[in-house]
CSV table of C-alpha atoms in Angstrom, one decimal:
chain,number,residue,atom,x,y,z
A,220,MET,CA,-65.7,4.1,-1.5
A,221,PRO,CA,-67.7,2.1,-3.9
A,222,ARG,CA,-65.2,3.8,-6.9
A,223,ASN,CA,-61.9,2.9,-5.0
A,224,GLU,CA,-63.3,-0.7,-4.9
A,225,LYS,CA,-63.9,-0.8,-8.2
A,226,LYS,CA,-60.6,1.0,-9.2
A,227,ASN,CA,-59.2,-2.3,-7.6
A,228,ARG,CA,-60.2,-4.8,-8.6
A,229,THR,CA,-58.8,-4.7,-11.8
A,230,ILE,CA,-55.1,-4.3,-10.0
A,231,PRO,CA,-54.0,-8.5,-10.2
A,232,LEU,CA,-53.2,-9.7,-6.9
A,233,PRO,CA,-49.2,-9.7,-5.3
A,234,ASP,CA,-49.8,-12.7,-4.7
A,235,LYS,CA,-48.6,-14.7,-8.0
A,236,PRO,CA,-49.7,-18.5,-8.6
A,237,ALA,CA,-46.7,-20.3,-7.6
A,238,THR,CA,-46.2,-21.6,-11.0
A,239,GLU,CA,-45.0,-18.4,-12.3
A,240,ARG,CA,-41.4,-17.7,-11.9
A,241,PRO,CA,-40.0,-14.6,-9.9
A,242,ARG,CA,-39.6,-11.8,-12.4
A,243,LEU,CA,-35.8,-11.8,-12.5
A,244,LEU,CA,-34.3,-8.8,-11.8
A,245,VAL,CA,-31.5,-9.0,-14.5
A,246,ASP,CA,-33.4,-8.4,-17.4
A,247,VAL,CA,-34.5,-5.1,-16.4
A,248,ASP,CA,-31.4,-3.8,-15.9
A,249,ARG,CA,-29.6,-5.4,-18.2
A,250,ARG,CA,-29.4,-2.2,-21.1
A,251,LYS,CA,-29.3,-0.3,-18.0
A,252,PHE,CA,-25.9,-2.1,-17.0
A,253,VAL,CA,-25.0,-0.9,-20.3
A,254,ARG,CA,-25.6,2.7,-20.6
A,255,ASN,CA,-24.4,3.4,-16.7
A,256,GLY,CA,-21.5,1.2,-16.8
A,257,MET,CA,-20.4,3.2,-20.0
A,258,SER,CA,-20.4,6.6,-18.5
A,259,LEU,CA,-18.3,5.2,-15.2
A,260,GLY,CA,-16.0,4.5,-17.7
A,261,ALA,CA,-15.8,7.8,-19.2
A,262,LEU,CA,-16.0,9.3,-16.1
A,263,THR,CA,-13.2,7.8,-14.7
A,264,LEU,CA,-11.2,8.1,-18.7
A,265,LEU,CA,-11.2,11.6,-17.7
A,266,THR,CA,-9.4,11.3,-14.3
A,267,GLY,CA,-7.2,8.1,-16.0
A,268,CYS,CA,-4.5,11.1,-16.7
A,269,ASP,CA,-1.1,10.8,-14.4
A,270,ILE,CA,-0.4,13.7,-12.3
A,271,SER,CA,2.8,12.2,-10.7
A,272,ASP,CA,5.7,14.0,-12.6
A,273,ASN,CA,3.4,18.1,-12.3
A,274,ASP,CA,5.6,20.5,-10.1
A,275,VAL,CA,2.7,20.8,-7.3
A,276,VAL,CA,2.4,17.2,-6.8
A,277,GLN,CA,6.0,16.7,-6.6
A,278,GLN,CA,6.3,19.4,-4.3
A,279,MET,CA,3.9,17.0,-2.1
A,280,PHE,CA,5.1,14.4,-2.5
A,281,ALA,CA,8.7,16.2,-1.1
A,282,ARG,CA,7.0,17.7,2.0
A,283,VAL,CA,5.3,13.7,2.9
A,284,SER,CA,8.4,12.0,2.2
A,285,ARG,CA,10.4,15.0,5.0
A,286,TRP,CA,7.0,14.2,7.6
A,287,ASN,CA,8.0,9.8,7.3
A,288,ASN,CA,11.5,10.6,7.8
A,289,PHE,CA,10.2,11.9,11.3
A,290,VAL,CA,8.3,9.2,11.8
A,291,GLN,CA,10.7,6.8,10.9
A,292,GLU,CA,13.3,8.4,13.5
A,293,GLU,CA,10.9,8.4,16.4
A,294,LEU,CA,10.1,4.4,15.1
A,295,PHE,CA,13.5,3.3,15.2
A,296,SER,CA,15.2,2.3,18.3
A,297,GLU,CA,19.0,2.7,18.6
A,298,THR,CA,19.0,-0.7,21.3
A,299,LYS,CA,16.3,-2.4,18.5
A,300,LEU,CA,18.8,-5.7,16.3
A,301,ALA,CA,18.1,-6.6,12.8
A,302,PRO,CA,17.0,-10.2,12.6
A,303,GLU,CA,20.2,-12.7,12.5
A,304,TYR,CA,20.2,-15.7,10.4
A,305,PRO,CA,21.5,-19.2,10.3
A,306,GLU,CA,24.7,-19.4,8.3
A,307,SER,CA,23.3,-22.2,6.2
A,308,MET,CA,20.7,-19.6,5.2
A,309,ALA,CA,22.8,-16.9,3.6
A,310,VAL,CA,23.1,-17.3,0.3
A,311,LYS,CA,26.0,-17.5,-1.8
A,312,ASP,CA,25.2,-15.8,-5.2
A,313,PHE,CA,24.1,-12.9,-4.0
A,314,ARG,CA,22.5,-10.5,-6.7
A,315,TYR,CA,23.6,-7.7,-8.1
A,316,ASN,CA,22.0,-4.8,-8.4
A,317,ALA,CA,23.2,-0.9,-9.6
A,318,TRP,CA,22.2,1.3,-12.5
A,319,TYR,CA,25.1,0.3,-14.5
A,320,GLN,CA,26.4,-4.1,-15.1
A,321,ALA,CA,28.7,-5.2,-13.1
A,322,ALA,CA,31.3,-5.6,-15.9
A,323,LEU,CA,30.9,-1.5,-15.3
A,324,ALA,CA,31.9,-1.6,-11.5
A,325,PRO,CA,35.3,0.3,-10.5
A,326,VAL,CA,38.1,-2.1,-10.4
A,327,ILE,CA,40.2,-0.5,-7.0
A,328,LYS,CA,43.7,-1.1,-6.8
A,329,ALA,CA,44.0,-2.4,-2.9
A,330,SER,CA,47.6,-0.4,-2.9
A,331,ALA,CA,46.2,3.1,-4.6
A,332,TYR,CA,43.1,3.4,-2.7
A,333,LYS,CA,42.9,5.7,0.3
A,334,LEU,CA,39.9,6.4,2.3
A,335,GLU,CA,39.8,10.0,2.4
A,336,LEU,CA,37.8,11.4,6.0
A,337,ALA,CA,36.3,15.0,6.2
A,338,GLY,CA,34.1,17.2,8.3
A,339,LEU,CA,33.7,16.9,12.4
A,340,ILE,CA,36.3,14.2,12.8
A,341,ALA,CA,38.9,14.8,14.8
A,342,ASP,CA,41.6,12.5,13.1
A,343,LYS,CA,41.4,13.1,9.2
A,344,ARG,CA,44.2,10.8,8.2
A,345,PRO,CA,42.8,8.7,5.1
A,346,TRP,CA,43.3,4.6,6.2
A,347,GLY,CA,44.4,2.5,3.5
A,348,VAL,CA,43.1,-1.3,2.9
A,349,GLN,CA,45.6,-3.0,5.6
A,350,GLN,CA,44.9,-0.7,8.4
A,351,LEU,CA,40.9,-0.5,7.7
A,352,TYR,CA,41.9,-4.8,7.8
A,353,ALA,CA,43.3,-4.5,11.2
A,354,LEU,CA,40.5,-3.3,13.0
A,355,PRO,CA,38.1,-5.1,15.3
A,356,GLN,CA,36.2,-7.5,12.9
A,357,LYS,CA,32.6,-9.7,13.3
A,358,SER,CA,30.8,-10.9,11.0
A,359,GLN,CA,26.6,-11.0,11.0
A,360,VAL,CA,23.7,-13.3,9.0
A,361,THR,CA,20.5,-11.0,8.3
A,362,ARG,CA,18.7,-9.8,5.2
A,363,HIS,CA,18.6,-7.5,2.2
A,364,ILE,CA,15.6,-5.5,1.2
A,365,CYS,CA,15.5,-3.8,-1.2
A,366,VAL,CA,13.2,-0.7,-2.2
A,367,GLU,CA,11.8,-2.9,-5.1
A,368,GLY,CA,11.0,-5.0,-2.9
A,369,TRP,CA,12.8,-8.4,-3.5
A,370,SER,CA,14.9,-9.2,-0.2
A,371,MET,CA,17.8,-12.1,0.2
A,372,ILE,CA,19.9,-13.4,2.5
A,373,GLY,CA,23.6,-13.1,3.3
A,374,LYS,CA,26.3,-13.4,5.2
A,375,TRP,CA,28.8,-9.8,6.0
A,376,THR,CA,31.6,-9.1,8.0
A,377,GLY,CA,33.7,-5.9,8.5
A,378,THR,CA,34.1,-3.6,11.2
A,379,PRO,CA,31.3,-1.8,13.3
A,380,LEU,CA,31.1,1.6,11.9
A,381,LYS,CA,30.6,2.8,15.5
A,382,VAL,CA,33.9,1.5,16.5
A,383,PHE,CA,35.6,3.3,13.6
A,384,LEU,CA,34.1,6.6,13.9
A,385,ASN,CA,35.2,7.2,18.1
A,386,ARG,CA,38.9,5.4,16.4
A,387,ILE,CA,38.9,9.0,13.8
A,388,GLY,CA,37.8,11.0,16.6
A,389,ALA,CA,34.2,11.5,15.2
A,390,ASP,CA,31.6,13.9,16.5
A,391,THR,CA,28.9,11.4,17.5
A,392,THR,CA,26.8,14.0,18.5
A,393,ALA,CA,26.4,15.3,14.7
A,394,LYS,CA,23.4,14.4,12.6
A,395,TYR,CA,24.3,12.9,10.0
A,396,VAL,CA,27.6,10.8,7.8
A,397,GLY,CA,27.6,10.8,4.2
A,398,PHE,CA,29.9,8.7,1.9
A,399,VAL,CA,31.1,8.9,-1.5
A,400,CYS,CA,31.8,6.2,-3.7
A,401,ALA,CA,34.1,5.2,-6.2
A,402,ASP,CA,31.1,4.7,-9.1
A,403,GLY,CA,30.1,8.5,-8.1
A,404,TYR,CA,27.1,6.8,-6.1
A,405,TYR,CA,26.6,8.7,-2.3
A,406,GLU,CA,24.6,8.5,0.6
A,407,SER,CA,23.9,9.6,3.4
A,408,ILE,CA,22.6,8.1,7.1
A,409,ASP,CA,21.5,9.7,10.6
A,410,MET,CA,24.2,9.4,13.2
A,411,PRO,CA,21.4,6.4,15.2
A,412,THR,CA,21.7,4.5,12.2
A,413,ALA,CA,25.7,5.5,11.8
A,414,LEU,CA,25.9,4.2,16.1
A,415,GLN,CA,23.8,1.3,15.5
A,416,PRO,CA,25.7,-2.4,16.2
A,417,GLN,CA,24.7,-3.6,13.4
A,418,THR,CA,26.0,-0.9,10.9
A,419,ILE,CA,29.3,-2.2,9.4
A,420,MET,CA,32.1,-1.3,7.2
A,421,ALA,CA,31.8,-4.7,5.6
A,422,PHE,CA,34.8,-5.6,4.2
A,423,LYS,CA,33.5,-9.5,2.7
A,424,LEU,CA,30.8,-11.1,1.6
A,425,SER,CA,29.9,-15.2,2.0
A,426,ASP,CA,33.5,-15.0,4.1
A,427,ASP,CA,35.5,-13.8,1.5
A,428,LEU,CA,36.8,-10.7,0.6
A,429,LEU,CA,33.9,-8.7,-0.8
A,430,PRO,CA,34.6,-9.0,-4.6
A,431,THR,CA,34.7,-5.4,-7.1
A,432,LYS,CA,30.6,-5.9,-8.3
A,433,TYR,CA,29.8,-5.9,-5.0
A,434,GLY,CA,32.0,-2.6,-3.4
A,435,PHE,CA,35.4,-3.8,-2.7
A,436,PRO,CA,37.7,-2.2,-1.1
A,437,PHE,CA,34.4,-2.1,1.5
A,438,LYS,CA,30.6,-1.5,2.0
A,439,ILE,CA,28.2,0.5,3.8
A,440,ARG,CA,26.3,-3.0,5.0
A,441,ILE,CA,23.1,-1.8,7.2
A,442,PRO,CA,21.1,-4.1,8.1
A,443,THR,CA,18.6,-1.6,9.3
A,444,LYS,CA,18.1,0.5,6.0
A,445,LEU,CA,16.7,-0.8,2.5
A,446,GLY,CA,19.6,-2.0,0.4
A,447,PHE,CA,19.9,1.9,-1.6
A,448,LYS,CA,21.2,2.5,1.7
A,449,ASN,CA,23.9,0.7,1.6
A,450,PRO,CA,26.8,2.5,-0.4
A,451,LYS,CA,29.5,0.3,-1.9
A,452,PHE,CA,33.0,1.0,-3.3
A,453,VAL,CA,33.6,4.1,-0.4
A,454,THR,CA,36.5,6.7,-1.0
A,455,ALA,CA,35.7,8.7,1.8
A,456,ILE,CA,33.5,9.7,4.7
A,457,TYR,CA,32.1,13.0,6.4
A,458,VAL,CA,30.7,13.9,9.1
A,459,THR,CA,27.9,17.0,9.0
A,460,ASN,CA,25.3,18.5,10.7
A,461,ARG,CA,23.3,19.5,7.3
A,462,ASN,CA,22.0,16.3,5.0
A,463,PRO,CA,23.9,16.1,2.6
A,464,GLY,CA,21.3,13.3,1.2
A,465,GLY,CA,21.8,10.5,-1.5
A,466,PHE,CA,21.8,9.2,-5.1
A,467,TRP,CA,18.6,7.9,-5.4
A,468,VAL,CA,17.5,10.3,-2.4
A,469,ASP,CA,18.0,13.2,-5.1
A,470,ARG,CA,15.9,11.2,-7.4
A,471,GLY,CA,12.8,11.6,-4.9
A,472,TYR,CA,13.5,8.7,-3.0
A,473,ASN,CA,12.7,8.3,0.5
A,474,TRP,CA,15.9,10.5,2.5
A,475,PHE,CA,15.3,7.4,6.0
A,476,SER,CA,14.3,4.4,4.3
A,477,GLY,CA,14.9,2.7,7.5
A,478,ILE,CA,12.3,-1.4,7.8
B,275,MET,CA,-58.9,9.8,1.1
B,276,LYS,CA,-57.1,7.2,3.6
B,277,LEU,CA,-55.5,3.8,2.1
B,278,LYS,CA,-54.8,1.1,4.3
B,279,ARG,CA,-51.5,-0.2,3.7
B,280,THR,CA,-50.8,-3.3,4.7
B,281,ASN,CA,-46.6,-3.6,3.6
B,282,PRO,CA,-44.2,-3.3,7.1
B,283,HIS,CA,-42.9,-0.4,5.6
B,284,PRO,CA,-43.9,3.4,7.1
B,285,SER,CA,-43.4,4.7,3.7
B,286,THR,CA,-44.0,4.0,0.2
B,287,HIS,CA,-40.3,4.6,-0.5
B,288,GLU,CA,-37.3,2.5,-0.2
B,289,ILE,CA,-34.8,5.4,1.6
B,290,GLN,CA,-31.2,5.2,2.1
B,291,GLU,CA,-29.2,8.2,3.4
B,292,HIS,CA,-26.0,8.1,4.5
B,293,PRO,CA,-24.1,11.0,6.7
B,294,ALA,CA,-22.3,13.5,5.1
B,295,LEU,CA,-19.3,12.3,7.5
B,296,VAL,CA,-19.6,8.7,5.9
B,297,ARG,CA,-19.8,10.1,2.0
B,298,ILE,CA,-16.8,11.9,2.9
B,299,ALA,CA,-15.4,9.2,4.4
B,300,HIS,CA,-16.4,6.4,1.8
B,301,TRP,CA,-14.4,8.7,-1.2
B,302,MET,CA,-11.1,9.6,0.8
B,303,GLN,CA,-11.5,5.9,1.2
B,304,ALA,CA,-12.0,5.2,-3.1
B,305,LEU,CA,-9.3,7.4,-3.6
B,306,ALA,CA,-6.8,6.1,-1.2
B,307,VAL,CA,-7.6,2.8,-2.2
B,308,ILE,CA,-7.1,3.6,-6.0
B,309,ILE,CA,-3.8,5.1,-5.1
B,310,MET,CA,-3.0,2.2,-3.1
B,311,ILE,CA,-4.0,-0.3,-6.1
B,312,GLY,CA,-2.2,1.9,-8.5
B,313,SER,CA,1.0,2.5,-7.2
B,314,GLY,CA,1.6,-0.6,-5.4
B,315,TRP,CA,0.8,-2.4,-9.4
B,316,ARG,CA,4.2,-0.2,-10.6
B,317,ILE,CA,6.0,-1.1,-7.3
B,318,TYR,CA,5.5,-4.8,-7.7
B,319,ASP,CA,6.4,-4.3,-11.2
B,320,SER,CA,9.4,-3.6,-10.6
B,321,ASP,CA,10.5,-6.7,-8.8
B,322,PRO,CA,7.3,-9.2,-9.9
B,323,ILE,CA,6.4,-12.1,-7.1
B,324,PHE,CA,4.6,-14.6,-9.6
B,325,GLY,CA,6.8,-15.1,-12.3
B,326,TYR,CA,6.7,-12.8,-14.9
B,327,TYR,CA,3.2,-11.7,-14.8
B,328,ARG,CA,3.3,-7.8,-15.1
B,329,PHE,CA,0.3,-5.3,-14.6
B,330,PRO,CA,0.3,-3.4,-17.8
B,331,ILE,CA,1.5,0.5,-17.2
B,332,TRP,CA,-1.4,2.2,-18.6
B,333,ALA,CA,-3.3,0.4,-14.9
B,334,THR,CA,-0.8,1.2,-12.7
B,335,LEU,CA,0.2,5.0,-11.1
B,336,GLY,CA,3.5,6.5,-11.9
B,337,GLY,CA,3.8,8.5,-14.3
B,338,ASP,CA,5.0,8.4,-17.5
B,339,PRO,CA,8.5,6.1,-18.0
B,340,MET,CA,10.4,8.2,-19.9
B,341,GLN,CA,9.6,11.2,-17.9
B,342,SER,CA,10.6,8.9,-15.1
B,343,LYS,CA,13.6,7.8,-16.9
B,344,ILE,CA,15.3,10.9,-17.5
B,345,ALA,CA,13.7,13.0,-13.6
B,346,HIS,CA,14.5,9.5,-11.2
B,347,MET,CA,16.4,7.4,-13.4
B,348,ASP,CA,13.8,4.5,-13.2
B,349,PRO,CA,10.1,3.9,-14.6
B,350,GLY,CA,8.0,5.0,-12.1
B,351,VAL,CA,9.2,3.7,-9.2
B,352,ALA,CA,9.6,6.7,-7.2
B,353,ASN,CA,7.0,8.3,-7.9
B,354,ALA,CA,4.8,5.0,-7.2
B,355,LEU,CA,6.3,4.5,-3.8
B,356,ASN,CA,6.0,8.8,-3.1
B,357,TRP,CA,2.0,8.0,-4.1
B,358,HIS,CA,1.8,4.4,-2.1
B,359,PHE,CA,4.1,6.5,1.2
B,360,THR,CA,1.1,9.4,1.1
B,361,GLY,CA,-1.3,7.6,-0.1
B,362,MET,CA,-1.4,4.7,3.0
B,363,TRP,CA,-1.9,8.8,5.2
B,364,LEU,CA,-5.0,9.1,3.6
B,365,LEU,CA,-6.2,5.6,4.0
B,366,LEU,CA,-5.6,5.1,7.5
B,367,ALA,CA,-7.1,8.9,7.9
B,368,SER,CA,-10.2,7.8,6.4
B,369,TYR,CA,-10.7,4.2,6.9
B,370,LEU,CA,-10.7,5.1,10.9
B,371,LEU,CA,-13.0,8.0,9.9
B,372,PHE,CA,-15.2,5.3,8.6
B,373,MET,CA,-14.9,3.1,11.2
B,374,ALA,CA,-15.3,5.0,14.2
B,375,GLN,CA,-18.2,6.8,12.3
B,376,GLY,CA,-20.0,3.0,11.9
B,377,ILE,CA,-19.2,2.4,15.1
B,378,ILE,CA,-20.1,5.4,17.6
B,379,SER,CA,-23.3,5.6,15.1
B,380,GLY,CA,-24.4,2.3,15.5
B,381,HIS,CA,-25.0,1.7,12.4
B,382,PHE,CA,-22.6,-1.3,12.0
B,383,TRP,CA,-24.5,-3.2,14.7
B,384,ARG,CA,-28.2,-2.1,12.8
B,385,HIS,CA,-26.8,-2.8,9.2
B,386,LEU,CA,-24.4,-4.6,9.3
B,387,LEU,CA,-25.5,-7.6,11.9
B,388,PRO,CA,-26.3,-10.0,12.0
B,389,VAL,CA,-24.5,-12.3,9.8
B,390,THR,CA,-24.4,-15.8,9.7
B,391,PRO,CA,-22.6,-18.0,6.8
B,392,ARG,CA,-26.4,-19.7,6.3
B,393,SER,CA,-28.0,-16.7,5.8
B,394,VAL,CA,-25.0,-15.9,3.5
B,395,ILE,CA,-24.8,-18.8,1.3
B,396,ARG,CA,-28.9,-18.5,0.8
B,397,ASP,CA,-28.1,-14.8,0.0
B,398,PHE,CA,-25.7,-16.0,-1.9
B,399,ILE,CA,-27.7,-18.7,-4.4
B,400,ALA,CA,-30.5,-15.9,-4.3
B,401,ALA,CA,-28.3,-13.6,-6.0
B,402,ALA,CA,-25.9,-15.6,-7.9
B,403,THR,CA,-29.7,-16.6,-9.9
B,404,PHE,CA,-31.1,-12.8,-10.3
B,405,ARG,CA,-33.6,-13.9,-7.3
B,406,LEU,CA,-32.5,-11.2,-4.3
B,407,PRO,CA,-33.9,-7.9,-4.6
B,408,HIS,CA,-31.8,-4.9,-3.5
B,409,ARG,CA,-33.9,-2.3,-1.0
B,410,LEU,CA,-32.0,0.4,-0.7
B,411,GLY,CA,-31.3,1.3,2.9
B,412,GLU,CA,-30.6,-2.6,3.6
B,413,TYR,CA,-28.0,-4.4,3.2
B,414,ASN,CA,-28.7,-8.7,2.0
B,415,ALA,CA,-26.2,-11.2,4.1
B,416,VAL,CA,-24.1,-10.9,0.8
B,417,GLN,CA,-23.0,-7.2,1.4
B,418,ARG,CA,-23.3,-7.4,5.4
B,419,ALA,CA,-20.6,-10.0,4.9
B,420,ALA,CA,-18.7,-8.5,1.6
B,421,TYR,CA,-18.6,-5.1,4.0
B,422,TRP,CA,-17.1,-7.1,6.9
B,423,GLY,CA,-14.5,-8.8,4.1
B,424,VAL,CA,-12.8,-5.5,2.9
B,425,LEU,CA,-13.2,-3.7,6.2
B,426,PHE,CA,-11.0,-6.3,7.4
B,427,SER,CA,-8.8,-6.7,3.9
B,428,ILE,CA,-8.2,-2.9,4.1
B,429,LEU,CA,-7.2,-3.8,7.6
B,430,MET,CA,-5.0,-6.3,7.1
B,431,MET,CA,-3.6,-4.7,4.1
B,432,PHE,CA,-2.3,-1.8,6.7
B,433,LEU,CA,-0.8,-4.9,9.1
B,434,THR,CA,0.7,-6.6,5.7
B,435,GLY,CA,2.3,-2.9,4.6
B,436,LEU,CA,3.7,-2.5,8.7
B,437,ALA,CA,5.2,-6.2,8.4
B,438,ILE,CA,6.8,-5.1,5.4
B,439,TRP,CA,7.8,-1.3,5.4
B,440,LYS,CA,9.3,-2.3,9.1
B,441,PRO,CA,10.6,-5.6,9.1
B,442,VAL,CA,13.4,-4.9,11.5
B,443,GLN,CA,11.2,-2.0,14.8
B,444,LEU,CA,8.4,-4.5,13.9
B,445,SER,CA,10.0,-7.6,13.9
B,446,TRP,CA,7.4,-9.0,16.1
B,447,LEU,CA,4.5,-8.3,13.1
B,448,THR,CA,6.6,-9.7,10.9
B,449,ALA,CA,7.5,-12.7,12.3
B,450,LEU,CA,3.5,-12.7,12.8
B,451,PHE,CA,3.0,-13.1,9.5
B,452,GLY,CA,5.6,-15.7,8.5
B,453,GLY,CA,8.8,-13.5,7.6
B,454,TYR,CA,9.4,-10.6,5.1
B,455,PRO,CA,8.4,-12.8,2.1
B,456,THR,CA,5.4,-14.3,3.0
B,457,ALA,CA,4.1,-11.2,4.4
B,458,ARG,CA,4.8,-9.8,1.0
B,459,VAL,CA,2.8,-11.8,-0.6
B,460,LEU,CA,0.0,-11.9,1.6
B,461,HIS,CA,0.0,-8.1,1.4
B,462,PHE,CA,-0.7,-9.1,-2.8
B,463,LEU,CA,-3.5,-11.0,-1.7
B,464,PHE,CA,-5.5,-8.9,0.0
B,465,MET,CA,-5.2,-6.8,-2.8
B,466,ALA,CA,-6.8,-9.0,-4.4
B,467,ALA,CA,-9.9,-9.7,-2.2
B,468,ILE,CA,-10.4,-5.9,-2.5
B,469,CYS,CA,-10.0,-5.6,-6.3
B,470,LEU,CA,-12.7,-8.2,-6.4
B,471,PHE,CA,-14.6,-6.3,-3.7
B,472,ILE,CA,-14.4,-3.1,-5.7
B,473,VAL,CA,-15.0,-5.3,-8.7
B,474,VAL,CA,-18.8,-6.3,-7.9
B,475,HIS,CA,-18.9,-3.0,-5.0
B,476,VAL,CA,-19.2,-1.6,-8.6
B,477,ALA,CA,-21.5,-4.1,-11.0
B,478,LEU,CA,-23.9,-3.4,-8.3
B,479,VAL,CA,-23.5,0.2,-8.7
B,480,ILE,CA,-24.2,-0.2,-11.9
B,481,LEU,CA,-27.3,-2.2,-11.9
B,482,VAL,CA,-29.0,-0.1,-9.1
B,483,PRO,CA,-27.6,3.8,-10.1
B,484,LYS,CA,-30.0,5.1,-7.1
B,485,THR,CA,-26.9,4.1,-4.2
B,486,LEU,CA,-24.4,6.2,-6.5
B,487,VAL,CA,-26.9,9.3,-6.1
B,488,ALA,CA,-27.2,8.3,-2.2
B,489,MET,CA,-23.8,8.4,-1.8
B,490,VAL,CA,-22.9,11.2,-3.4
B,491,PHE,CA,-25.6,13.7,-2.5
B,492,GLY,CA,-27.0,11.8,1.2
B,493,ARG,CA,-29.8,10.6,0.1
B,494,ALA,CA,-32.4,8.5,-2.4
B,495,SER,CA,-36.1,7.0,-2.6
B,496,HIS,CA,-36.9,4.2,-4.7
B,497,PRO,CA,-40.8,4.1,-5.0
B,498,ILE,CA,-41.5,0.7,-3.8
B,499,HIS,CA,-42.7,-2.1,-6.0
B,500,SER,CA,-42.7,0.9,-9.1
B,501,LYS,CA,-43.1,-1.3,-12.0
B,502,GLU,CA,-46.0,-3.3,-9.8
B,503,PRO,CA,-49.4,-1.6,-8.5
B,504,PRO,CA,-48.8,-0.2,-4.9
B,505,PRO,CA,-49.8,-3.5,-2.3
B,506,TYR,CA,-52.8,-1.8,-1.1
B,507,ALA,CA,-55.4,-3.6,0.7
B,508,GLU,CA,-58.4,-4.5,-1.3
B,509,LYS,CA,-60.3,-3.3,1.0
């Protein structure tokens, strides 16, 4: 094949002299990089419109949230206790958190206060503050975790909700316990969480009677749930088989919100 | 006319092929990671870990803050949380699919191993000085390390994520990561590692667009030494 050999002779050898630097790969691609980068950028711009508040997306969120409720109920164990910390770790100046300023928190007079009971409860007579304070109490130093991500260790003292539910003859085979609050807030939890020994009606924070902004006369302290599942200024408790939802839950937050 | 080749390649083309399962798992993962990072940034913004640094709203996922004020009484946190706790299932499904395919097919062992610190340093220096050629369907040591790194980081996102989602029910896991606040910082740091991977990954795709063709259509080829004469023997 003489013709082919002749042709091949004009081609430079692949082995380059040692003095010649290897070809820089980036040189040939710099212009292409900008052009390709721009087309990729245009593509991401197309998908950039946020579809969060689209109805179909919101419906999908609701469905997945129900599935996540189920998963969390399965993960929940009534005997699993939230970690407790030494008292020295409890924060004295606890963070105030609500959708309104602390000065606007409802001021409740102990003498005028009545805790109302409703739903699947045998003895629905309302309770006064002094009656509540006479119930057996215990303390816990646990971590309060907010859905936003921050957390704080506090010391709460009060009556286990289970003790109170038994005292009033609540049907503990029912599914939900609902709470109504003086500030327009409302919340509900599953019965297994209501019966968990660390779920308490907290009358005290850091050994002091619960100050107004933290929910006087009491808040429901649940160390196995996110902060917003811990209602303050509770004025009514009811037991039901229909999920009552909650203030934030009805605004798109997950109902179970266990931790 | 028969030509004798001296190059060891069986073809004159570099070829990259991705099975359909890999492509589906890859793009599912890409979508899930974008959802998780975008919504994660919006959640982070509601309570920044590092000083007062907040991610710009346009870079986050959670809807228009003004519209959210009306619908959810928040700047888009409910939406972001919903994206996050929906996206996690998509990420889990695609990650398991990707890992199962890589392990069962042997792709991980064949193409992503071996990788030694020495080879990574050697290839890293070559890449940093733009002297590391890209061959379709072949992974250099830096790429191998990067792929293992990102797969490990996603695994750690699941574990640190579980630790901050279930610090009571899975308190042992949270304790393993140094408690709730530390686990939350770790969740952020592994996110940052994934972001770093994405930046380099996308930059390299822009440099060698054929890889994108392969990941979309399943196959891409590139003539070997296309800008140079074919490495045929002289005789």
